[in-house]
Structure formats: structure tokens, C-alpha cells
Amino acid sequence: MDTVRPTLVSEILRGAVNLLSDAGIATPEADAVELLAHAWEIDRSALSRRRLFDDPVPAGVSRRFAELCDLRRQRIPLQHLTGIAHFRHLELKVGPGVFVPRPETELLAGAVLTELVELSAAAGLDATPLNDGERRPFVIDLCSGSGAISLSVATEFDGVDVLGVEFEPAALEWSRENLAHSRLGESTVEFIAGDATKVTEERPDLRDRADIVVTNPPYVPDAAVPRDPEVAEHDPAVALYGGDSGLEIPALIIPEAERMLRPGGLFLMEHSEEQGARARELLAATASLRDAATFQDYTGRDRYTVARRSS
């Protein structure tokens, strides 16, 4: 009796890439590879080896992979299917109810880390202690979502205290789950429930405390529904829409961040490519945030703006 020849890695990936391409997926090959590794319960390095030798794919893996590809074809986010979002060196658990972190936000986390390195170098030269007698730097992450920025900062800089503030209960649960699986070394992270526009009403102890306040707030204009179904239908609306212009909610977050910063502290805020000039205007209108500057993302588009609280 003839036996059915098993499908090879090259064949199954080729079919998946065609399926996902026809569905309008922007990165069909990358998504197909990620889904096959997930279905096979192996990492991408192991899949690369099996792809190199064009190994046969077990029937059970093929069936699971086909199911995942069909869901991806329906524009279910890749990260919801695998349960993982890659961010800097982290693998974050994500799913319904939390904003999937984007690659461009890695630059925002990197800017926070750069400031921490500079703070550490300054502390080594200057005996003036930070944070009311403590040398450990303190970072507040407003609208912390999955915990991407908070956990990147804490795991890449040893000896920092990070406070993440998140309004949505589902997102807060995801961040706390990610915290439970993170190796922090000498750093600490705490995620609390709170409205990023008025945290200090309930926590007056946070006034004038932070060396850095960072935020990736909702900044999409209310009428600008994203084109990609993965975003429009699956990212929480509260994490996307920031008011008529997109900057109404960020405009409320900025003075709250100002209240939290110590003199000399740094504020960093992500925004869309069209909002850099307006973000600088909002910062210039505050009592003490000065020297606003806008920085670009990997594609050369304006992506985040920083300002420093005057001494």
C-alpha cells in the first residue's frame, strides 16, 4: 500500500505565505514562520534548522498550523495567536484586552535607558543623591499597558525602581503576568491601577519624585480609524484614541507628568508622525518643562518628544 508522503517544511511554508499574502497580510513569510514554530512548539532557531534540512512536518503540527493560518487570514493578530509579543529582548504575554507593543516603541524604551546611564554616570561624579536621599533612579511609566517599557527598562538597567500606571483592568493583569515571569536583578517594578491624567490626586507622594516619566499614551484621533483590522478590531480603543486631534488625552497627561518629575527630570512621550510640533507646543505651555525635542523612528518619521523639567 502506498503511503502518503509527509509535507516538507518548504512546502508548508510556501502554501502559508501564499494564503497570507492573498489575505493582505503585510509580512506573510515572517508570520508563517512564527506560526509554524508555535504550532510545532519550538523556537525560531530550531525551526530554522528544520527548514535548512527541509524536514517533514508531523501531521498533527500541519493540522494545527493550518488552523492558525486560517485565523491569521481572518486578521486575528499574530500575537494573539502565539500569545507572545517580541519587544527588545523580552517575550511578553499578550492577548485580548491589551495593546500589542510596536517595534517603534522600543526606541522610547531605549531613550529612557540612555537617560538612566547618564544619571548613573553623573551620580558617580557628583555626591548629590537622587530621590530624597536614595541613589536608585525612579521611573514612572504612564499608560503602561503590557508592561513593555517598564520591564525593558528594569531588566536592562540593574538597580532602577519602576512604577507602571495602567487604567484598564485587563491590561493591568497582562502586565502583572509579564512581571511574574521577568528576571529583574536588583531592579524593582510595580504596576498599579490608575488614571494617567490624575495619578497624584490619589498618590500625592509621587509629586517631585521621578527622575524620568515616560508614556506611550492613546494618540490616534477619534475619527481616524486604523486601516489594519488587527488594530481597529483587536487593540483596546482606550489605548488608541486620544480625542478629536489625538492629543487631548496626552495634553492632560503632560501636566501630570510635570508634577511627578523632580527638577532636572526627563519626560518622554510617544506620538504620531504628524504630532511632533503640537507636542512641543504643549510642553512649552507648561510651567517648567523646557528644551522640547522630537526624535524619529526607524522609518525617519517623528515618533517621540522629550522635555526636561527646569531646576
mmCIF file of C-alpha atoms in Angstrom:
data_model
loop_
_atom_site.group_PDB
_atom_site.id
_atom_site.type_symbol
_atom_site.label_atom_id
_atom_site.label_comp_id
_atom_site.label_asym_id
_atom_site.label_seq_id
_atom_site.Cartn_x
_atom_site.Cartn_y
_atom_site.Cartn_z
ATOM 1 C CA MET A 1 0.000 0.000 0.000
ATOM 2 C CA ASP A 2 1.303 3.446 -0.923
ATOM 3 C CA THR A 3 1.995 5.725 2.000
ATOM 4 C CA VAL A 4 1.242 9.413 1.962
ATOM 5 C CA ARG A 5 4.435 11.433 1.737
ATOM 6 C CA PRO A 6 4.648 13.915 4.623
ATOM 7 C CA THR A 7 4.643 17.604 3.803
ATOM 8 C CA LEU A 8 8.055 19.222 3.965
ATOM 9 C CA VAL A 9 8.826 22.481 5.761
ATOM 10 C CA SER A 10 9.451 24.290 2.461
ATOM 11 C CA GLU A 11 6.126 23.161 1.040
ATOM 12 C CA ILE A 12 4.014 24.020 4.052
ATOM 13 C CA LEU A 13 5.597 27.453 4.391
ATOM 14 C CA ARG A 14 5.174 28.185 0.688
ATOM 15 C CA GLY A 15 1.461 27.446 0.867
ATOM 16 C CA ALA A 16 1.038 29.518 4.023
ATOM 17 C CA VAL A 17 2.873 32.515 2.563
ATOM 18 C CA ASN A 18 0.595 32.454 -0.492
ATOM 19 C CA LEU A 19 -2.504 32.199 1.711
ATOM 20 C CA LEU A 20 -1.462 35.080 3.950
ATOM 21 C CA SER A 21 -0.343 37.226 1.009
ATOM 22 C CA ASP A 22 -3.740 36.813 -0.633
ATOM 23 C CA ALA A 23 -5.358 37.919 2.650
ATOM 24 C CA GLY A 24 -3.398 41.195 2.621
ATOM 25 C CA ILE A 25 -1.029 40.345 5.469
ATOM 26 C CA ALA A 26 1.888 42.787 5.334
ATOM 27 C CA THR A 27 4.554 40.275 6.461
ATOM 28 C CA PRO A 28 3.324 36.886 5.234
ATOM 29 C CA GLU A 29 6.620 34.992 5.423
ATOM 30 C CA ALA A 30 7.559 36.237 8.891
ATOM 31 C CA ASP A 31 4.063 35.454 10.152
ATOM 32 C CA ALA A 32 4.077 31.984 8.597
ATOM 33 C CA VAL A 33 7.429 31.168 10.209
ATOM 34 C CA GLU A 34 6.233 32.418 13.611
ATOM 35 C CA LEU A 35 3.019 30.396 13.388
ATOM 36 C CA LEU A 36 4.780 27.207 12.290
ATOM 37 C CA ALA A 37 7.262 27.452 15.160
ATOM 38 C CA HIS A 38 4.344 27.977 17.536
ATOM 39 C CA ALA A 39 2.384 25.027 16.127
ATOM 40 C CA TRP A 40 5.493 22.836 16.376
ATOM 41 C CA GLU A 41 6.204 24.068 19.908
ATOM 42 C CA ILE A 42 9.764 25.003 19.034
ATOM 43 C CA ASP A 43 11.618 28.319 18.866
ATOM 44 C CA ARG A 44 12.532 30.076 15.644
ATOM 45 C CA SER A 45 16.141 28.886 15.800
ATOM 46 C CA ALA A 46 15.039 25.257 15.889
ATOM 47 C CA LEU A 47 12.655 25.897 13.007
ATOM 48 C CA SER A 48 15.488 27.480 11.018
ATOM 49 C CA ARG A 49 17.476 24.242 11.353
ATOM 50 C CA ARG A 50 14.495 22.128 10.284
ATOM 51 C CA ARG A 51 13.913 24.495 7.387
ATOM 52 C CA LEU A 52 17.550 24.219 6.335
ATOM 53 C CA PHE A 53 17.281 20.427 6.080
ATOM 54 C CA ASP A 54 13.687 20.642 4.773
ATOM 55 C CA ASP A 55 12.420 18.220 7.390
ATOM 56 C CA PRO A 56 8.996 16.588 7.131
ATOM 57 C CA VAL A 57 6.274 18.228 9.222
ATOM 58 C CA PRO A 58 4.325 15.891 11.539
ATOM 59 C CA ALA A 59 0.646 15.555 10.630
ATOM 60 C CA GLY A 60 -0.550 16.985 13.937
ATOM 61 C CA VAL A 61 1.668 20.030 13.514
ATOM 62 C CA SER A 62 0.371 20.514 9.965
ATOM 63 C CA ARG A 63 -3.224 20.488 11.165
ATOM 64 C CA ARG A 64 -2.559 22.956 13.952
ATOM 65 C CA PHE A 65 -0.589 25.186 11.596
ATOM 66 C CA ALA A 66 -3.450 25.188 9.086
ATOM 67 C CA GLU A 67 -5.874 26.266 11.822
ATOM 68 C CA LEU A 68 -3.577 29.102 12.896
ATOM 69 C CA CYS A 69 -3.059 30.288 9.328
ATOM 70 C CA ASP A 70 -6.798 30.366 8.762
ATOM 71 C CA LEU A 71 -7.261 32.532 11.849
ATOM 72 C CA ARG A 72 -4.419 34.802 10.751
ATOM 73 C CA ARG A 73 -6.035 35.042 7.309
ATOM 74 C CA GLN A 74 -9.085 36.450 9.118
ATOM 75 C CA ARG A 75 -6.768 39.165 10.509
ATOM 76 C CA ILE A 76 -6.607 37.903 14.069
ATOM 77 C CA PRO A 77 -3.378 39.495 15.369
ATOM 78 C CA LEU A 78 -0.342 37.246 15.130
ATOM 79 C CA GLN A 79 0.497 37.981 18.773
ATOM 80 C CA HIS A 80 -2.969 36.856 19.897
ATOM 81 C CA LEU A 81 -2.441 33.532 18.131
ATOM 82 C CA THR A 82 1.009 32.875 19.568
ATOM 83 C CA GLY A 83 0.322 34.646 22.886
ATOM 84 C CA ILE A 84 3.686 36.396 22.604
ATOM 85 C CA ALA A 85 4.856 39.860 21.541
ATOM 86 C CA HIS A 86 8.581 40.351 20.997
ATOM 87 C CA PHE A 87 9.829 43.670 22.415
ATOM 88 C CA ARG A 88 13.548 44.412 22.633
ATOM 89 C CA HIS A 89 14.905 41.304 24.396
ATOM 90 C CA LEU A 90 11.585 40.389 26.016
ATOM 91 C CA GLU A 91 8.870 37.906 25.129
ATOM 92 C CA LEU A 92 5.740 39.492 26.552
ATOM 93 C CA LYS A 93 2.493 37.650 27.085
ATOM 94 C CA VAL A 94 -0.336 39.454 25.309
ATOM 95 C CA GLY A 95 -3.907 38.798 24.225
ATOM 96 C CA PRO A 96 -7.352 40.369 24.101
ATOM 97 C CA GLY A 97 -7.635 43.455 26.289
ATOM 98 C CA VAL A 98 -4.095 44.763 25.966
ATOM 99 C CA PHE A 99 -2.384 46.895 23.335
ATOM 100 C CA VAL A 100 0.209 44.897 21.388
ATOM 101 C CA PRO A 101 3.543 46.772 21.736
ATOM 102 C CA ARG A 102 5.032 48.086 18.497
ATOM 103 C CA PRO A 103 8.675 47.993 17.347
ATOM 104 C CA GLU A 104 8.913 51.799 17.245
ATOM 105 C CA THR A 105 8.182 51.978 20.969
ATOM 106 C CA GLU A 106 11.467 50.125 21.522
ATOM 107 C CA LEU A 107 13.155 53.433 20.709
ATOM 108 C CA LEU A 108 11.236 55.141 23.510
ATOM 109 C CA ALA A 109 12.434 52.497 25.980
ATOM 110 C CA GLY A 110 15.945 52.920 24.608
ATOM 111 C CA ALA A 111 15.831 56.666 25.244
ATOM 112 C CA VAL A 112 14.833 56.007 28.860
ATOM 113 C CA LEU A 113 17.776 53.635 29.228
ATOM 114 C CA THR A 114 20.144 56.218 27.768
ATOM 115 C CA GLU A 115 18.969 58.751 30.350
ATOM 116 C CA LEU A 116 19.477 56.199 33.136
ATOM 117 C CA VAL A 117 23.043 55.565 32.013
ATOM 118 C CA GLU A 118 23.707 59.304 32.049
ATOM 119 C CA LEU A 119 22.140 59.611 35.502
ATOM 120 C CA SER A 120 24.314 56.778 36.763
ATOM 121 C CA ALA A 121 27.450 58.383 35.338
ATOM 122 C CA ALA A 122 26.552 61.721 36.911
ATOM 123 C CA ALA A 123 25.910 60.068 40.278
ATOM 124 C CA GLY A 124 29.381 58.566 40.138
ATOM 125 C CA LEU A 125 30.908 62.015 39.754
ATOM 126 C CA ASP A 126 28.576 64.028 41.956
ATOM 127 C CA ALA A 127 27.844 63.187 45.563
ATOM 128 C CA THR A 128 24.358 64.731 45.335
ATOM 129 C CA PRO A 129 21.935 61.837 45.958
ATOM 130 C CA LEU A 130 18.849 61.183 43.871
ATOM 131 C CA ASN A 131 15.256 60.737 45.014
ATOM 132 C CA ASP A 132 15.182 62.151 48.515
ATOM 133 C CA GLY A 133 18.330 60.512 49.796
ATOM 134 C CA GLU A 134 18.338 57.402 47.612
ATOM 135 C CA ARG A 135 20.767 56.851 44.779
ATOM 136 C CA ARG A 136 18.444 54.484 42.929
ATOM 137 C CA PRO A 137 16.757 56.190 39.978
ATOM 138 C CA PHE A 138 12.961 56.168 39.824
ATOM 139 C CA VAL A 139 10.975 55.857 36.578
ATOM 140 C CA ILE A 140 7.207 56.249 36.156
ATOM 141 C CA ASP A 141 5.596 54.678 33.096
ATOM 142 C CA LEU A 142 2.145 56.148 32.417
ATOM 143 C CA CYS A 143 -0.291 54.057 30.326
ATOM 144 C CA SER A 144 1.985 51.077 30.899
ATOM 145 C CA GLY A 145 -0.169 48.529 29.029
ATOM 146 C CA SER A 146 1.540 45.158 28.716
ATOM 147 C CA GLY A 147 4.488 46.431 30.745
ATOM 148 C CA ALA A 148 6.774 46.572 27.701
ATOM 149 C CA ILE A 149 8.591 49.795 28.588
ATOM 150 C CA SER A 150 8.650 49.218 32.345
ATOM 151 C CA LEU A 151 10.037 45.704 32.093
ATOM 152 C CA SER A 152 12.554 46.550 29.375
ATOM 153 C CA VAL A 153 13.922 49.361 31.499
ATOM 154 C CA ALA A 154 14.065 47.266 34.666
ATOM 155 C CA THR A 155 15.675 44.238 33.044
ATOM 156 C CA GLU A 156 18.229 46.190 31.011
ATOM 157 C CA PHE A 157 19.318 48.612 33.749
ATOM 158 C CA ASP A 158 20.200 46.993 37.045
ATOM 159 C CA GLY A 159 19.098 48.907 40.114
ATOM 160 C CA VAL A 160 16.193 51.067 38.953
ATOM 161 C CA ASP A 161 12.750 51.340 40.543
ATOM 162 C CA VAL A 162 9.892 51.481 38.032
ATOM 163 C CA LEU A 163 6.221 52.242 38.632
ATOM 164 C CA GLY A 164 3.762 51.436 35.850
ATOM 165 C CA VAL A 165 0.327 53.076 35.882
ATOM 166 C CA GLU A 166 -2.487 51.500 33.845
ATOM 167 C CA PHE A 167 -6.195 52.313 33.762
ATOM 168 C CA GLU A 168 -7.599 49.211 32.047
ATOM 169 C CA PRO A 169 -8.016 46.158 34.339
ATOM 170 C CA ALA A 170 -7.343 43.626 31.558
ATOM 171 C CA ALA A 171 -4.112 45.337 30.525
ATOM 172 C CA LEU A 172 -3.045 45.570 34.155
ATOM 173 C CA GLU A 173 -3.472 41.815 34.525
ATOM 174 C CA TRP A 174 -1.333 41.168 31.455
ATOM 175 C CA SER A 175 1.425 43.452 32.799
ATOM 176 C CA ARG A 176 1.410 41.744 36.162
ATOM 177 C CA GLU A 177 1.625 38.344 34.492
ATOM 178 C CA ASN A 178 4.609 39.557 32.491
ATOM 179 C CA LEU A 179 6.187 40.884 35.672
ATOM 180 C CA ALA A 180 5.801 37.484 37.325
ATOM 181 C CA HIS A 181 7.897 35.924 34.542
ATOM 182 C CA SER A 182 10.611 38.599 34.434
ATOM 183 C CA ARG A 183 14.090 38.484 35.920
ATOM 184 C CA LEU A 184 14.671 41.902 37.416
ATOM 185 C CA GLY A 185 18.019 41.510 39.111
ATOM 186 C CA GLU A 186 18.433 44.439 41.516
ATOM 187 C CA SER A 187 15.606 46.434 39.905
ATOM 188 C CA THR A 188 12.011 46.622 41.087
ATOM 189 C CA VAL A 189 8.753 47.045 39.153
ATOM 190 C CA GLU A 190 5.265 47.683 40.451
ATOM 191 C CA PHE A 191 2.124 48.013 38.342
ATOM 192 C CA ILE A 192 -0.808 49.920 39.818
ATOM 193 C CA ALA A 193 -4.297 50.819 38.636
ATOM 194 C CA GLY A 194 -4.676 54.498 37.933
ATOM 195 C CA ASP A 195 -5.757 57.241 35.561
ATOM 196 C CA ALA A 196 -2.620 58.686 33.962
ATOM 197 C CA THR A 197 -4.193 62.161 33.911
ATOM 198 C CA LYS A 198 -4.633 62.377 37.698
ATOM 199 C CA VAL A 199 -2.407 59.868 39.482
ATOM 200 C CA THR A 200 -1.137 62.386 42.018
ATOM 201 C CA GLU A 201 -4.654 63.041 43.314
ATOM 202 C CA GLU A 202 -4.581 59.576 44.870
ATOM 203 C CA ARG A 203 -0.794 59.351 45.214
ATOM 204 C CA PRO A 204 0.482 62.789 46.324
ATOM 205 C CA ASP A 205 3.672 61.045 47.444
ATOM 206 C CA LEU A 206 4.633 60.777 43.760
ATOM 207 C CA ARG A 207 4.963 64.540 43.340
ATOM 208 C CA ASP A 208 8.510 65.711 42.545
ATOM 209 C CA ARG A 209 9.786 62.130 42.828
ATOM 210 C CA ALA A 210 10.542 60.750 39.391
ATOM 211 C CA ASP A 211 13.831 61.060 37.563
ATOM 212 C CA ILE A 212 12.027 60.011 34.381
ATOM 213 C CA VAL A 213 8.371 59.938 33.354
ATOM 214 C CA VAL A 214 7.659 58.091 30.114
ATOM 215 C CA THR A 215 4.358 57.493 28.346
ATOM 216 C CA ASN A 216 3.006 55.852 25.224
ATOM 217 C CA PRO A 217 -0.488 57.348 25.533
ATOM 218 C CA PRO A 218 -3.527 56.977 23.300
ATOM 219 C CA TYR A 219 -2.901 59.471 20.496
ATOM 220 C CA VAL A 220 -4.957 58.391 17.459
ATOM 221 C CA PRO A 221 -7.612 60.999 16.515
ATOM 222 C CA ASP A 222 -11.093 59.705 17.297
ATOM 223 C CA ALA A 223 -12.190 59.795 13.649
ATOM 224 C CA ALA A 224 -9.019 58.193 12.289
ATOM 225 C CA VAL A 225 -9.965 54.510 12.469
ATOM 226 C CA PRO A 226 -6.828 52.466 11.693
ATOM 227 C CA ARG A 227 -6.833 50.679 8.332
ATOM 228 C CA ASP A 228 -5.490 47.375 9.648
ATOM 229 C CA PRO A 229 -8.223 45.158 11.137
ATOM 230 C CA GLU A 230 -5.694 43.816 13.660
ATOM 231 C CA VAL A 231 -5.551 47.284 15.195
ATOM 232 C CA ALA A 232 -9.074 48.593 14.618
ATOM 233 C CA GLU A 233 -10.831 45.428 15.789
ATOM 234 C CA HIS A 234 -8.481 43.985 18.388
ATOM 235 C CA ASP A 235 -6.407 46.679 20.128
ATOM 236 C CA PRO A 236 -8.400 48.245 23.003
ATOM 237 C CA ALA A 237 -9.994 51.523 21.907
ATOM 238 C CA VAL A 238 -8.947 53.164 25.173
ATOM 239 C CA ALA A 239 -5.306 52.514 24.234
ATOM 240 C CA LEU A 240 -5.724 54.005 20.765
ATOM 241 C CA TYR A 241 -7.932 57.090 20.700
ATOM 242 C CA GLY A 242 -6.781 60.329 22.298
ATOM 243 C CA GLY A 243 -9.573 62.772 21.403
ATOM 244 C CA ASP A 244 -10.574 64.849 18.384
ATOM 245 C CA SER A 245 -6.995 65.687 17.405
ATOM 246 C CA GLY A 246 -5.487 62.676 19.161
ATOM 247 C CA LEU A 247 -3.672 64.904 21.643
ATOM 248 C CA GLU A 248 -6.468 65.795 24.054
ATOM 249 C CA ILE A 249 -5.580 62.962 26.445
ATOM 250 C CA PRO A 250 -1.808 63.485 26.078
ATOM 251 C CA ALA A 251 -2.429 67.179 26.864
ATOM 252 C CA LEU A 252 -3.857 66.088 30.224
ATOM 253 C CA ILE A 253 -1.025 63.642 30.879
ATOM 254 C CA ILE A 254 1.721 66.215 30.317
ATOM 255 C CA PRO A 255 0.967 68.410 33.379
ATOM 256 C CA GLU A 256 0.561 65.281 35.494
ATOM 257 C CA ALA A 257 3.998 64.131 34.389
ATOM 258 C CA GLU A 258 5.330 67.586 35.222
ATOM 259 C CA ARG A 259 4.008 67.230 38.772
ATOM 260 C CA MET A 260 5.735 63.866 39.161
ATOM 261 C CA LEU A 261 9.155 64.896 37.890
ATOM 262 C CA ARG A 262 11.884 66.137 40.172
ATOM 263 C CA PRO A 263 13.714 69.275 38.992
ATOM 264 C CA GLY A 264 16.027 68.164 36.214
ATOM 265 C CA GLY A 265 13.906 65.102 35.463
ATOM 266 C CA LEU A 266 13.135 63.988 31.901
ATOM 267 C CA PHE A 267 9.727 63.496 30.259
ATOM 268 C CA LEU A 268 9.328 61.324 27.149
ATOM 269 C CA MET A 269 6.117 60.831 25.142
ATOM 270 C CA GLU A 270 5.368 58.815 22.019
ATOM 271 C CA HIS A 271 3.044 60.300 19.387
ATOM 272 C CA SER A 272 2.188 60.019 15.699
ATOM 273 C CA GLU A 273 4.363 61.367 12.915
ATOM 274 C CA GLU A 274 2.101 64.422 12.460
ATOM 275 C CA GLN A 275 2.040 65.450 16.124
ATOM 276 C CA GLY A 276 5.618 66.435 16.930
ATOM 277 C CA ALA A 277 5.149 70.194 16.522
ATOM 278 C CA ARG A 278 1.946 70.237 18.567
ATOM 279 C CA ALA A 279 3.554 68.097 21.283
ATOM 280 C CA ARG A 280 6.360 70.631 21.581
ATOM 281 C CA GLU A 281 3.794 73.437 21.849
ATOM 282 C CA LEU A 282 2.001 71.628 24.668
ATOM 283 C CA LEU A 283 5.275 71.167 26.522
ATOM 284 C CA ALA A 284 6.299 74.787 26.017
ATOM 285 C CA ALA A 285 2.988 75.876 27.567
ATOM 286 C CA THR A 286 3.769 74.153 30.879
ATOM 287 C CA ALA A 287 5.303 75.942 33.833
ATOM 288 C CA SER A 288 8.589 74.055 33.898
ATOM 289 C CA LEU A 289 9.052 71.580 31.018
ATOM 290 C CA ARG A 290 11.667 73.024 28.711
ATOM 291 C CA ASP A 291 14.000 72.240 25.785
ATOM 292 C CA ALA A 292 11.467 70.047 23.980
ATOM 293 C CA ALA A 293 12.935 67.992 21.137
ATOM 294 C CA THR A 294 11.342 65.471 18.798
ATOM 295 C CA PHE A 295 13.043 62.260 17.669
ATOM 296 C CA GLN A 296 12.359 59.941 14.757
ATOM 297 C CA ASP A 297 11.623 56.231 14.478
ATOM 298 C CA TYR A 298 13.221 53.547 12.293
ATOM 299 C CA THR A 299 11.461 54.908 9.194
ATOM 300 C CA GLY A 300 12.546 58.524 9.719
ATOM 301 C CA ARG A 301 9.130 59.669 10.957
ATOM 302 C CA ASP A 302 8.661 61.815 14.057
ATOM 303 C CA ARG A 303 7.824 59.390 16.872
ATOM 304 C CA TYR A 304 8.501 60.776 20.341
ATOM 305 C CA THR A 305 9.216 64.075 22.059
ATOM 306 C CA VAL A 306 11.203 64.759 25.219
ATOM 307 C CA ALA A 307 11.491 67.729 27.570
ATOM 308 C CA ARG A 308 13.268 68.353 30.851
ATOM 309 C CA ARG A 309 11.848 69.928 33.984
ATOM 310 C CA SER A 310 13.760 73.072 34.778
ATOM 311 C CA SER A 311 15.625 73.247 38.046
#
